[in-house]
CSV table of C-alpha atoms and ligand atoms in Angstrom, one decimal:
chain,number,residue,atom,x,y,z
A,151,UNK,CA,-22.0,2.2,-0.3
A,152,UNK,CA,-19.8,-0.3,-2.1
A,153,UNK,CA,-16.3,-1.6,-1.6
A,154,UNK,CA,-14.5,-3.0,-5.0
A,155,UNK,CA,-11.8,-5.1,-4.4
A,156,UNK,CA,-9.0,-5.6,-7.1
A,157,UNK,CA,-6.7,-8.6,-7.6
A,158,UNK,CA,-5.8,-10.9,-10.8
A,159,UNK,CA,-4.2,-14.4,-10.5
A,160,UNK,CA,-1.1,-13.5,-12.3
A,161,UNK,CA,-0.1,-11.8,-8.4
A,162,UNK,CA,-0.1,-15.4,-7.3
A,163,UNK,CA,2.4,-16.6,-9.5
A,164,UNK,CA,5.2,-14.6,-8.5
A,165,UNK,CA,7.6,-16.3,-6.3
A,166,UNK,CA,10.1,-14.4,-4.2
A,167,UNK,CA,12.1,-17.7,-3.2
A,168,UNK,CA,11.9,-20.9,-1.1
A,169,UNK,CA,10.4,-19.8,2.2
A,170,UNK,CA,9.9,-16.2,1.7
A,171,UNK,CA,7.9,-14.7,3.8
A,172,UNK,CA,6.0,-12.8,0.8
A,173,UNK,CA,4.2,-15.7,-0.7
A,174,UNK,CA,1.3,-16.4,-3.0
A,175,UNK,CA,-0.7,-18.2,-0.1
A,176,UNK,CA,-0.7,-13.7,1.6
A,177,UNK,CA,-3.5,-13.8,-1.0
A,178,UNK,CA,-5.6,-16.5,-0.1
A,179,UNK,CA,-5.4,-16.6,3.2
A,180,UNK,CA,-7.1,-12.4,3.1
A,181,UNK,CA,-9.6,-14.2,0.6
A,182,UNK,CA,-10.8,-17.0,2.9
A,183,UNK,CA,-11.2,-14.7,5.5
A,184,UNK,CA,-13.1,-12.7,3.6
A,185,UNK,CA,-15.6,-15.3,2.8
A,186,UNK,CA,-15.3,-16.6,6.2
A,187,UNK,CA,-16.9,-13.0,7.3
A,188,UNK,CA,-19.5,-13.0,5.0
A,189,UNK,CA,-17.9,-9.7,3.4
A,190,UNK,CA,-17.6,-11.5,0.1
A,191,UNK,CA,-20.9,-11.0,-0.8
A,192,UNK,CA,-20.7,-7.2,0.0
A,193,UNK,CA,-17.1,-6.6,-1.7
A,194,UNK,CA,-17.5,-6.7,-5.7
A,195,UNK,CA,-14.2,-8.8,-6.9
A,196,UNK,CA,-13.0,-7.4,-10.0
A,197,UNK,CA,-9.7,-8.2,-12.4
A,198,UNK,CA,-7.2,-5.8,-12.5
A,199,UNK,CA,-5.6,-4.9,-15.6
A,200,UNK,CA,-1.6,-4.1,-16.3
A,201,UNK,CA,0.0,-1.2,-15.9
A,202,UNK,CA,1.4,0.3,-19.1
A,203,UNK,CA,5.1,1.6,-18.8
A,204,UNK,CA,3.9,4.5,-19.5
A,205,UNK,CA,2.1,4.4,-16.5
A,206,UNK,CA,5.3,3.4,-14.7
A,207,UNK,CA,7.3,6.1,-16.0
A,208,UNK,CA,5.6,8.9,-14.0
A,209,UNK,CA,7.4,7.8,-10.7
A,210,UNK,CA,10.5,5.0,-11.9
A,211,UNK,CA,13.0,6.4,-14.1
A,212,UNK,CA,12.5,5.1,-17.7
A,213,UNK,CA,15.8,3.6,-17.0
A,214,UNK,CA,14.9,1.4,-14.2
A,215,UNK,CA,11.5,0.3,-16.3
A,216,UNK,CA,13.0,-0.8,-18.9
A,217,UNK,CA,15.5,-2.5,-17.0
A,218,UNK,CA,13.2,-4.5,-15.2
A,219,UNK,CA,11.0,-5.2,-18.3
A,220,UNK,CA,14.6,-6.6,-19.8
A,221,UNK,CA,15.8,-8.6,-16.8
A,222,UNK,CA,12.9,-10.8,-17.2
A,223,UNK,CA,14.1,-13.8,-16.7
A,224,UNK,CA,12.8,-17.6,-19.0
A,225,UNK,CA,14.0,-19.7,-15.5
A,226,UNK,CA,15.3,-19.6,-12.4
A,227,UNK,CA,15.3,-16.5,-10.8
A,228,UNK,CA,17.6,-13.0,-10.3
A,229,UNK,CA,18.1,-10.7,-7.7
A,230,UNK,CA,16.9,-6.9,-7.6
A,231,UNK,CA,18.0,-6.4,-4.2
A,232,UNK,CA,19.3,-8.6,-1.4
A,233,UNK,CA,15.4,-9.5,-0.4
A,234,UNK,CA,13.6,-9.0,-3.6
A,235,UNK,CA,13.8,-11.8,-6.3
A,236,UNK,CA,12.3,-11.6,-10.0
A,237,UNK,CA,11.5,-15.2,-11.9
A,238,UNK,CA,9.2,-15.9,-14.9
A,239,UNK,CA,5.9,-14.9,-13.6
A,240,UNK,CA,7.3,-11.6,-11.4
A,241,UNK,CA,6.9,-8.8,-14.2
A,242,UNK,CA,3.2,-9.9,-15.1
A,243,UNK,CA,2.5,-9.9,-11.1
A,244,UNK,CA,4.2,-6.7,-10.6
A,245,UNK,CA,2.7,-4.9,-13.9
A,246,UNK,CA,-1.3,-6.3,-12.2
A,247,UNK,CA,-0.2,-5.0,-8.7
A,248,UNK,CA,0.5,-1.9,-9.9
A,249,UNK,CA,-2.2,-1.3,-12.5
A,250,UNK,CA,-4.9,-2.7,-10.3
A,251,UNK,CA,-4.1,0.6,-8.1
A,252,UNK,CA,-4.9,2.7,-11.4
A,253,UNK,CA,-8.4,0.2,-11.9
A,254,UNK,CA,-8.9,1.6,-8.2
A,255,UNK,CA,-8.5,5.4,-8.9
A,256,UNK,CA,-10.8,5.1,-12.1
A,257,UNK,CA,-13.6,3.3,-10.1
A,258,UNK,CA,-13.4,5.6,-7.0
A,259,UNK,CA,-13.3,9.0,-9.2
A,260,UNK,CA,-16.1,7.7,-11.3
A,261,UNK,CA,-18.9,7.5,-8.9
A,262,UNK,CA,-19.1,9.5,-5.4
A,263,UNK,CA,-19.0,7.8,-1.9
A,264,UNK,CA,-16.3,4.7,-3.0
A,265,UNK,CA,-13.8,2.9,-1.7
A,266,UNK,CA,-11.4,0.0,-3.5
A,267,UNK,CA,-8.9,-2.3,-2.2
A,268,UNK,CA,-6.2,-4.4,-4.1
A,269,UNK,CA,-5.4,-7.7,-2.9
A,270,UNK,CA,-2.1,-7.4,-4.7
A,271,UNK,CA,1.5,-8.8,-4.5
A,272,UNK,CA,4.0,-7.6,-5.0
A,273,UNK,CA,3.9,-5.2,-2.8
A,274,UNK,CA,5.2,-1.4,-3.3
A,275,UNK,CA,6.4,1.2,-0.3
A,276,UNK,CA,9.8,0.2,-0.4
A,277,UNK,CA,10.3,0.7,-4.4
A,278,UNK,CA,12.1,3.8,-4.7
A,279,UNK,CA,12.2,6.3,-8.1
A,280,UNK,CA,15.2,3.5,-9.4
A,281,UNK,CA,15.6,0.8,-7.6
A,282,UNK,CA,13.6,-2.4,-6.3
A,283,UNK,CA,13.8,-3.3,-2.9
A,284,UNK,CA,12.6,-4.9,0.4
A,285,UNK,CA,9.9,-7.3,-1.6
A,286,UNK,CA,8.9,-4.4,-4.0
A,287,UNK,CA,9.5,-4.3,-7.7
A,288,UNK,CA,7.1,-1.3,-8.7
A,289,UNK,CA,5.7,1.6,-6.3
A,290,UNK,CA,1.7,0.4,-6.4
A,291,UNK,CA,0.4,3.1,-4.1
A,292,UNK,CA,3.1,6.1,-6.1
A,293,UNK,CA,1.9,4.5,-9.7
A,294,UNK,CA,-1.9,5.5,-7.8
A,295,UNK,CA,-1.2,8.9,-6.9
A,296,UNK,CA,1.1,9.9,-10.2
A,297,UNK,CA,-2.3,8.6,-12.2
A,298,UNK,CA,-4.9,10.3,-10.4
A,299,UNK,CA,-2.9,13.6,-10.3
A,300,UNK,CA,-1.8,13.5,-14.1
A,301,UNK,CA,-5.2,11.8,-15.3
A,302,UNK,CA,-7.9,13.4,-13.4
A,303,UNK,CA,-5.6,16.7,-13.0
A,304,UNK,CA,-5.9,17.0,-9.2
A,305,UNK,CA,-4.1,18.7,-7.3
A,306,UNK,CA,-3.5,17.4,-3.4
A,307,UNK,CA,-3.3,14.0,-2.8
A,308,UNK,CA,-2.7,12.3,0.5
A,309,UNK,CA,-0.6,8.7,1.0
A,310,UNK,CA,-1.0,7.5,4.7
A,311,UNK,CA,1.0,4.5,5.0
A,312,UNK,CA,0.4,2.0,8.1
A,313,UNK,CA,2.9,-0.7,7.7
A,314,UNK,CA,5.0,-1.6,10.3
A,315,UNK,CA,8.2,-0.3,7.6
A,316,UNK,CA,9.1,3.2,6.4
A,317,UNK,CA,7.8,3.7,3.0
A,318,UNK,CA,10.8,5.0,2.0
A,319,UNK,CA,10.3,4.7,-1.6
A,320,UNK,CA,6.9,6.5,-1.9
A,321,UNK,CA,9.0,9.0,0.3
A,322,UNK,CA,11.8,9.1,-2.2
A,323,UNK,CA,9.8,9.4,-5.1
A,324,UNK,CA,7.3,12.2,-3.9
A,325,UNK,CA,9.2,14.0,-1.6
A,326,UNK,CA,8.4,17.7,-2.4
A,327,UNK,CA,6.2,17.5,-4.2
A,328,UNK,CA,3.6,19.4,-2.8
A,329,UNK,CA,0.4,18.0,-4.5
A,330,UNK,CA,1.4,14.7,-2.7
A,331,UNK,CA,1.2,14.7,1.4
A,332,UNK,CA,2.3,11.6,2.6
A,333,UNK,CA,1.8,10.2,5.7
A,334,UNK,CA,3.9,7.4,7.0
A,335,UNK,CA,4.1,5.3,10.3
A,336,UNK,CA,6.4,2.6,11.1
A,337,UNK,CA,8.6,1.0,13.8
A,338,UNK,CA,12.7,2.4,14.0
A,339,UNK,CA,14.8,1.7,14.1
A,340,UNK,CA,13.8,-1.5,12.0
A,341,UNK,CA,14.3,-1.6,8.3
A,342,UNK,CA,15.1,0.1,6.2
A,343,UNK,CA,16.2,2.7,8.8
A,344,UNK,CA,15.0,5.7,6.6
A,345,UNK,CA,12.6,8.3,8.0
A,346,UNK,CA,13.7,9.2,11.3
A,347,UNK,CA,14.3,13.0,9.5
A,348,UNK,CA,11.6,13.8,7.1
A,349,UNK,CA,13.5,14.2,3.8
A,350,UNK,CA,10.7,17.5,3.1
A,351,UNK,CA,7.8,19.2,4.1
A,352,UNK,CA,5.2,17.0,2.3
A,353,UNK,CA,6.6,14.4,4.7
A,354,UNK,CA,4.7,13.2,7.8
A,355,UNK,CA,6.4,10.2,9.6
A,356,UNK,CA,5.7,8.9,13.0
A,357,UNK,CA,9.0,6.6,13.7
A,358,UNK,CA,7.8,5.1,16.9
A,359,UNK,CA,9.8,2.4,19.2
A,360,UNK,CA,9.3,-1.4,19.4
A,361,UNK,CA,6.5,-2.4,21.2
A,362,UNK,CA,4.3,0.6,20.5
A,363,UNK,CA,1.1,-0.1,22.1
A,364,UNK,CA,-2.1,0.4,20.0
A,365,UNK,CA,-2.8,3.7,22.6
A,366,UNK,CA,0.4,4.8,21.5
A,367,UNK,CA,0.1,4.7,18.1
A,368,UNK,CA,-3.6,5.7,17.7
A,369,UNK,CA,-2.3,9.0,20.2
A,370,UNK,CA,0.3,9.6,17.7
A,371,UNK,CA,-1.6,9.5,14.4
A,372,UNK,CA,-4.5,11.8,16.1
A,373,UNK,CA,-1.9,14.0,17.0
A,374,UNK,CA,0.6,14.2,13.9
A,375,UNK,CA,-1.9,12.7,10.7
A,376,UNK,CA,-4.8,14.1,11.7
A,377,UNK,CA,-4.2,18.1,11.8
A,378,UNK,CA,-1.6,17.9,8.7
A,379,UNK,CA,-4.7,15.7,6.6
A,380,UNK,CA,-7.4,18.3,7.6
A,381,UNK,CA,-5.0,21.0,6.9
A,382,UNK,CA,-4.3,19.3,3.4
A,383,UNK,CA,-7.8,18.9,2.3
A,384,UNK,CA,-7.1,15.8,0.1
A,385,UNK,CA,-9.2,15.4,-3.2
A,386,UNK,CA,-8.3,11.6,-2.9
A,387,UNK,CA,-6.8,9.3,-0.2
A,388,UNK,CA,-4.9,6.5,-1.1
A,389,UNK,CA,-3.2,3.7,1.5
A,390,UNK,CA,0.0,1.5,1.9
A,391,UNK,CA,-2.3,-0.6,3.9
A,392,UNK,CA,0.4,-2.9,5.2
A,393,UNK,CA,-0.6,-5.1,8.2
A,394,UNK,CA,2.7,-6.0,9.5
A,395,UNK,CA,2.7,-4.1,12.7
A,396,UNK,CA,0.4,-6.5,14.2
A,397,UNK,CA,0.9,-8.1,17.2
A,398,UNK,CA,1.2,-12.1,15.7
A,399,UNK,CA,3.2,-10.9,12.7
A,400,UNK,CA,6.8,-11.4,14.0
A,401,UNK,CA,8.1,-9.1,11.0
A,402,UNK,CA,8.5,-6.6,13.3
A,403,UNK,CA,7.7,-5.8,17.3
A,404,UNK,CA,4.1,-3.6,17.2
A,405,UNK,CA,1.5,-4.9,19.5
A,406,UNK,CA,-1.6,-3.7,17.0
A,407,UNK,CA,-4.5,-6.2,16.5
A,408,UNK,CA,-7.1,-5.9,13.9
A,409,UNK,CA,-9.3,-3.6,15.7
A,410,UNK,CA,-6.3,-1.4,15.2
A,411,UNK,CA,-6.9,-1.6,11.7
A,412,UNK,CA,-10.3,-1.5,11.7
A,413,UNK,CA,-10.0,2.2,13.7
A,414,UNK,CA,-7.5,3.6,10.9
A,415,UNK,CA,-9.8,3.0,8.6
A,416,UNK,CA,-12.9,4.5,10.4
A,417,UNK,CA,-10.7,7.8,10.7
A,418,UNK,CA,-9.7,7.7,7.0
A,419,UNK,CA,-12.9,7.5,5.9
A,420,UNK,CA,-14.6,10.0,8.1
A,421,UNK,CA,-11.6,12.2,6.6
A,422,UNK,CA,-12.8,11.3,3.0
A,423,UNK,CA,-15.9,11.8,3.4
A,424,UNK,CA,-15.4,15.8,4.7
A,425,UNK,CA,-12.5,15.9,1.7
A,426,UNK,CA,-13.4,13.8,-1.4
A,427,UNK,CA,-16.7,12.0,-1.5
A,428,UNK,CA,-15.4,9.3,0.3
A,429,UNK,CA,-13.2,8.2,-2.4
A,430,UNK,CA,-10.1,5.9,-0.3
A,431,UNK,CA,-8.4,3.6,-2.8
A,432,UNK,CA,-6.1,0.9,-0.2
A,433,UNK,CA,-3.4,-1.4,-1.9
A,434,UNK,CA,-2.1,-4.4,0.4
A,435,UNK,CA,1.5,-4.0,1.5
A,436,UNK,CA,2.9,-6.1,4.2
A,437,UNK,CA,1.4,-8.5,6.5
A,438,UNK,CA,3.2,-11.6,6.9
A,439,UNK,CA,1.2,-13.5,9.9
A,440,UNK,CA,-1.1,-14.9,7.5
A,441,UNK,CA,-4.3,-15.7,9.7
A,442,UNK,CA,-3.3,-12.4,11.5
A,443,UNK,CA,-3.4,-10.8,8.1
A,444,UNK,CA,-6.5,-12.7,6.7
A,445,UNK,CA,-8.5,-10.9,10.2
A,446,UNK,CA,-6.7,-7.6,9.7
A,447,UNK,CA,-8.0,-6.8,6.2
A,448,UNK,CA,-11.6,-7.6,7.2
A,449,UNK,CA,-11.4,-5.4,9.5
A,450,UNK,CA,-10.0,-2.3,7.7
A,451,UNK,CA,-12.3,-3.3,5.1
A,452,UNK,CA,-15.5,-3.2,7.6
A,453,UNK,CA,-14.0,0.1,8.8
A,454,UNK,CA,-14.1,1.7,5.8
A,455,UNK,CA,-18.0,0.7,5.4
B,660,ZN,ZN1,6.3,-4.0,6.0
């Protein structure tokens, strides 16, 4: 049983401005805590490649791609959306982030019983089909799924996203699809005040009130995730796995703590290994708390063991 763990050091050169709260040191601070727990020596590290735009294409209008792929700026830095910032290093960062999710698929569909995570930045959820936003440049988790359905020609895929934010772009980009389920949880209203009404019926979300207790939101998942996921009989699960919603991270107003974590992904892999083999592929999304964050990963990542 072996848990691969994707990351490349162009994700810590992207900088999204003086004192934002999505910084390089997100990274390091889930890699100490990994050595810290001794995991290190049971997670194999590997180097992500870049995605291609071809890759990109399947969920980002070609548009928008090239757009961002032109914007590239030599110094200083531009704006993509009032919180997302693009300078020198960004497109590199963002091209790994995404592509390591693709590194993920092929390593979990090639062997049974397999779970990855990428240690990524930037992160993705909030990406829509055309437009960056809220941190994200590309849709990691939505590059995932558009490559394992096109590439290994499945046909149901399920998206459970944890972060404390609506994932409003892997909701914009797959809604309707019905190959896709996607599963989303998150505080509202907060931002980006999407999801209260489930834009279609591949849509699960779980808006839930601040200060959701971790009773709460364990109830509601067993309740609203569960039934639709066994109903769904996913040939792969993939995972926003933001850590945002816990109780240190002052992002947001969830009370979860890394046992929280650690549960989600106990249920996900039991689910995974009834429905695919055990095949989870998790990419990082939020999580700004940094020792909070550091303690959260380890934990989903002993979970999924
Ligand atoms: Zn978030």
């Amino acid at each position: 049983m072996a848990i691969t763990l994707f990351s490349h050091p162009s994700c810590y050169f992207h900088l999204a401005g003086d004192d934002h709260p999505e910084q390089p040191a997100r990274l390091s601070a889930i890699n100490d805590q990994l050595i810290r727990s001794g995991l290190e020596f049971i997670v194999q590290q590997r180097d992500a490649t870049p995605a291609r735009a071809e890759d990109l294409y399947h969920v980002h209008t070609k548009l928008y791609v090239d757009e961002i792929y032109a914007k590239k700026p030599e110094d200083g830095h531009i704006w993509l959306d009032p919180d997302t910032q693009m300078m020198k290093h960004s497109l590199n960062a963002a091209l790994h982030a995404a592509g390591a999710t693709i590194n993920a698929v092929d390593q979990v569909m090639s062997d049974t019983n397999q779970q990855a995570f990428c240690n990524v930045r930037p992160p993705g959820h909030h990406a829509a089909r055309s437009q960056a936003m809220g941190f994200c440049i590309f849709n990691n988790i939505a590059v995932a799924a558009a490559y394992a359905l096109e590439h290994y020609q499945l046909s149901r895929v399920a998206i459970v996203d944890f972060d404390v934010h609506h994932g409003n772009g892997t909701e914009d980009i797959f809604a309707a699809d019905e190959r896709v389920l996607f599963c989303s949880s998150f505080q509202y209203p907060l931002y980006p005040n999407t999801g209260e009404h489930p834009s279609a019926s591949n849509i699960e979300n779980l808006p839930l009130p601040a200060l959701c207790k971790p009773a709460i939101w364990r109830e509601q998942i067993l309740q609203h995730w569960l039934p639709r996921i066994n109903e769904f009989k996913p040939q792969l699960i993939l995972v926003s796995a933001g850590f945002d919603g816990h109780r240190e991270d002052d992002m947001a107003q969830f009370l979860l703590t890394e046992a929280d974590y650690q549960w989600i992904a106990q249920q996900l892999k039991q689910l995974a290994d009834q429905y695919c083999q055990g095949r989870i592929v998790a990419a990082l999304e939020g999580g700004y708390a940094l020792s909070a964050l550091g303690r959260s990963v380890v934990a989903f990542l002993k979970g999924l063991m």
